Amino acid sequence: MIYAISSVQFQKIWSTIVLTTYIFITLHQNLINSCSMVIDFDDIKECRTMNFKGGKGPLDSRSFSDDNVKIMYSTLRPGSSTGLHTHNGNSEVIYILSGEATFHYDDTTEVVRVGQCHYCPEGHSHYMENLTDHDLVYLAIVPQHNK
C-alpha cells in the first residue's frame, strides 16, 4: 500500500524523526557521560612531588583534570608544606579527609580538621603545613574561572 502525503506532512514527519533521533542521541551521550563521571582515585597513578610550589617535603597526589577543573586526592606527609601561591584565574577548596592542616591564608593562620574545608578565593594567596606526626589526607578542587 502506498500513501500519498503532502510536502507539509512530510516536513512534520521528518522533523519528528530528526527530533526523536536528537533526543535519543542526547540521552545516550548523557548516559555514557554519567557513567564516566565517577572518578576512582585508586585507578589513577600516584605521583610524588617534592617541595610543591616551593614548600618542603613530599606531597603524594592522584590527580584528575579536564578543561574545567582539577581534583586531587593528596597526602601531605608530617613536617611537609606546600609553598605560598596565589590563585589567579581559579580558586581552591580543600576538604580534609584525615589529619589536620595548618593554613596560612593572606595574613591569617587557621587549623582545619577532618570534615572541614579551607577555601581560597580567586586572587588570594595561601599555603598549608602538616605540623602533626601523622599524614594529612585531603581532596583539593580547583575550578577554572577564566578560559
XYZ file of C-alpha atoms in Angstrom:
147
model
C 0.000 0.000 0.000
C 1.381 3.435 -0.955
C 0.368 6.587 0.858
C 0.481 9.983 -0.723
C 1.464 12.767 1.639
C 1.907 16.444 1.086
C 5.248 18.185 1.493
C 3.923 19.822 4.679
C 3.082 16.409 6.145
C 6.473 15.103 5.068
C 8.197 18.036 6.788
C 6.284 17.346 10.026
C 7.149 13.652 9.937
C 10.781 14.365 9.070
C 11.019 16.956 11.859
C 9.624 14.410 14.319
C 12.171 11.812 13.186
C 15.041 14.296 13.470
C 13.882 15.478 16.907
C 13.428 11.920 18.165
C 16.881 10.964 16.873
C 18.418 14.033 18.536
C 16.741 13.214 21.864
C 17.876 9.590 21.657
C 21.472 10.578 20.870
C 21.491 13.198 23.648
C 20.111 10.725 26.198
C 22.616 8.120 25.073
C 25.520 10.572 25.416
C 24.282 11.662 28.847
C 24.115 8.038 29.913
C 27.658 7.444 28.691
C 28.852 10.650 30.361
C 27.088 9.826 33.606
C 28.919 6.509 33.718
C 32.233 8.317 33.257
C 31.509 10.909 35.928
C 32.901 8.626 38.629
C 36.494 9.452 39.460
C 38.151 6.444 41.080
C 41.434 7.651 42.525
C 42.517 4.028 43.028
C 42.718 3.821 39.217
C 44.939 6.925 38.967
C 48.684 6.587 39.419
C 50.049 8.329 42.494
C 52.786 10.875 41.811
C 55.215 12.250 44.371
C 56.170 15.913 44.158
C 58.961 17.238 46.314
C 58.714 20.804 47.647
C 55.353 21.518 45.963
C 55.189 25.160 44.783
C 58.286 25.947 46.847
C 57.161 24.212 50.031
C 59.115 21.474 51.772
C 58.920 17.710 51.800
C 56.886 15.195 49.820
C 53.331 15.592 48.514
C 51.761 12.432 47.084
C 48.795 13.028 44.762
C 46.404 11.289 42.426
C 45.013 13.928 40.075
C 42.111 14.205 37.690
C 41.813 17.216 35.412
C 39.920 18.445 32.389
C 39.318 21.888 30.863
C 37.110 22.963 33.774
C 38.572 21.580 36.991
C 41.469 19.830 38.663
C 40.668 17.421 41.510
C 43.470 15.991 43.599
C 43.427 13.259 46.241
C 46.589 14.094 48.145
C 48.682 13.161 51.159
C 50.971 15.716 52.771
C 53.493 13.937 54.990
C 54.342 15.029 58.564
C 56.556 18.106 58.623
C 55.827 18.904 54.958
C 54.254 22.018 53.476
C 53.101 23.465 50.187
C 54.598 26.728 49.013
C 52.843 30.080 49.115
C 50.903 30.603 45.887
C 48.193 32.909 44.556
C 45.062 31.710 42.789
C 44.748 33.733 39.597
C 42.009 32.554 37.246
C 40.859 29.904 39.707
C 40.032 29.230 43.343
C 40.619 26.190 45.550
C 38.586 24.161 48.006
C 40.435 21.712 50.246
C 38.399 19.132 52.181
C 40.245 17.321 54.972
C 39.700 13.547 54.965
C 42.267 12.619 57.616
C 44.660 14.563 59.805
C 44.936 18.277 60.434
C 46.193 21.120 58.236
C 47.553 24.494 59.252
C 46.691 27.041 56.555
C 48.306 30.410 56.074
C 45.777 32.490 54.150
C 46.677 36.078 53.328
C 47.531 37.364 56.865
C 45.619 34.646 58.759
C 46.572 31.241 60.168
C 43.826 28.631 60.541
C 43.771 24.988 61.615
C 41.417 22.815 59.549
C 40.398 19.372 60.786
C 38.639 16.260 59.445
C 35.295 17.120 57.845
C 36.153 20.794 57.409
C 37.057 22.757 54.278
C 39.523 25.501 53.561
C 38.514 27.868 50.750
C 40.947 30.125 48.901
C 39.060 32.505 46.578
C 40.416 33.757 43.283
C 43.060 36.446 43.757
C 44.093 35.281 47.235
C 47.235 33.506 48.430
C 47.730 30.562 50.743
C 49.881 27.628 51.743
C 49.451 24.737 54.143
C 51.592 22.804 56.548
C 51.298 19.423 58.198
C 52.600 20.218 61.679
C 51.458 16.870 63.096
C 53.153 13.483 63.366
C 50.683 11.739 61.026
C 49.660 12.023 57.372
C 47.300 14.749 56.190
C 44.916 13.361 53.535
C 42.658 15.721 51.602
C 40.748 16.441 48.412
C 41.680 19.645 46.607
C 39.299 21.001 43.980
C 40.492 23.797 41.686
C 37.794 25.022 39.270
C 38.928 27.229 36.396
C 37.272 30.668 36.319
C 38.900 32.126 33.211
C 39.425 30.216 29.998
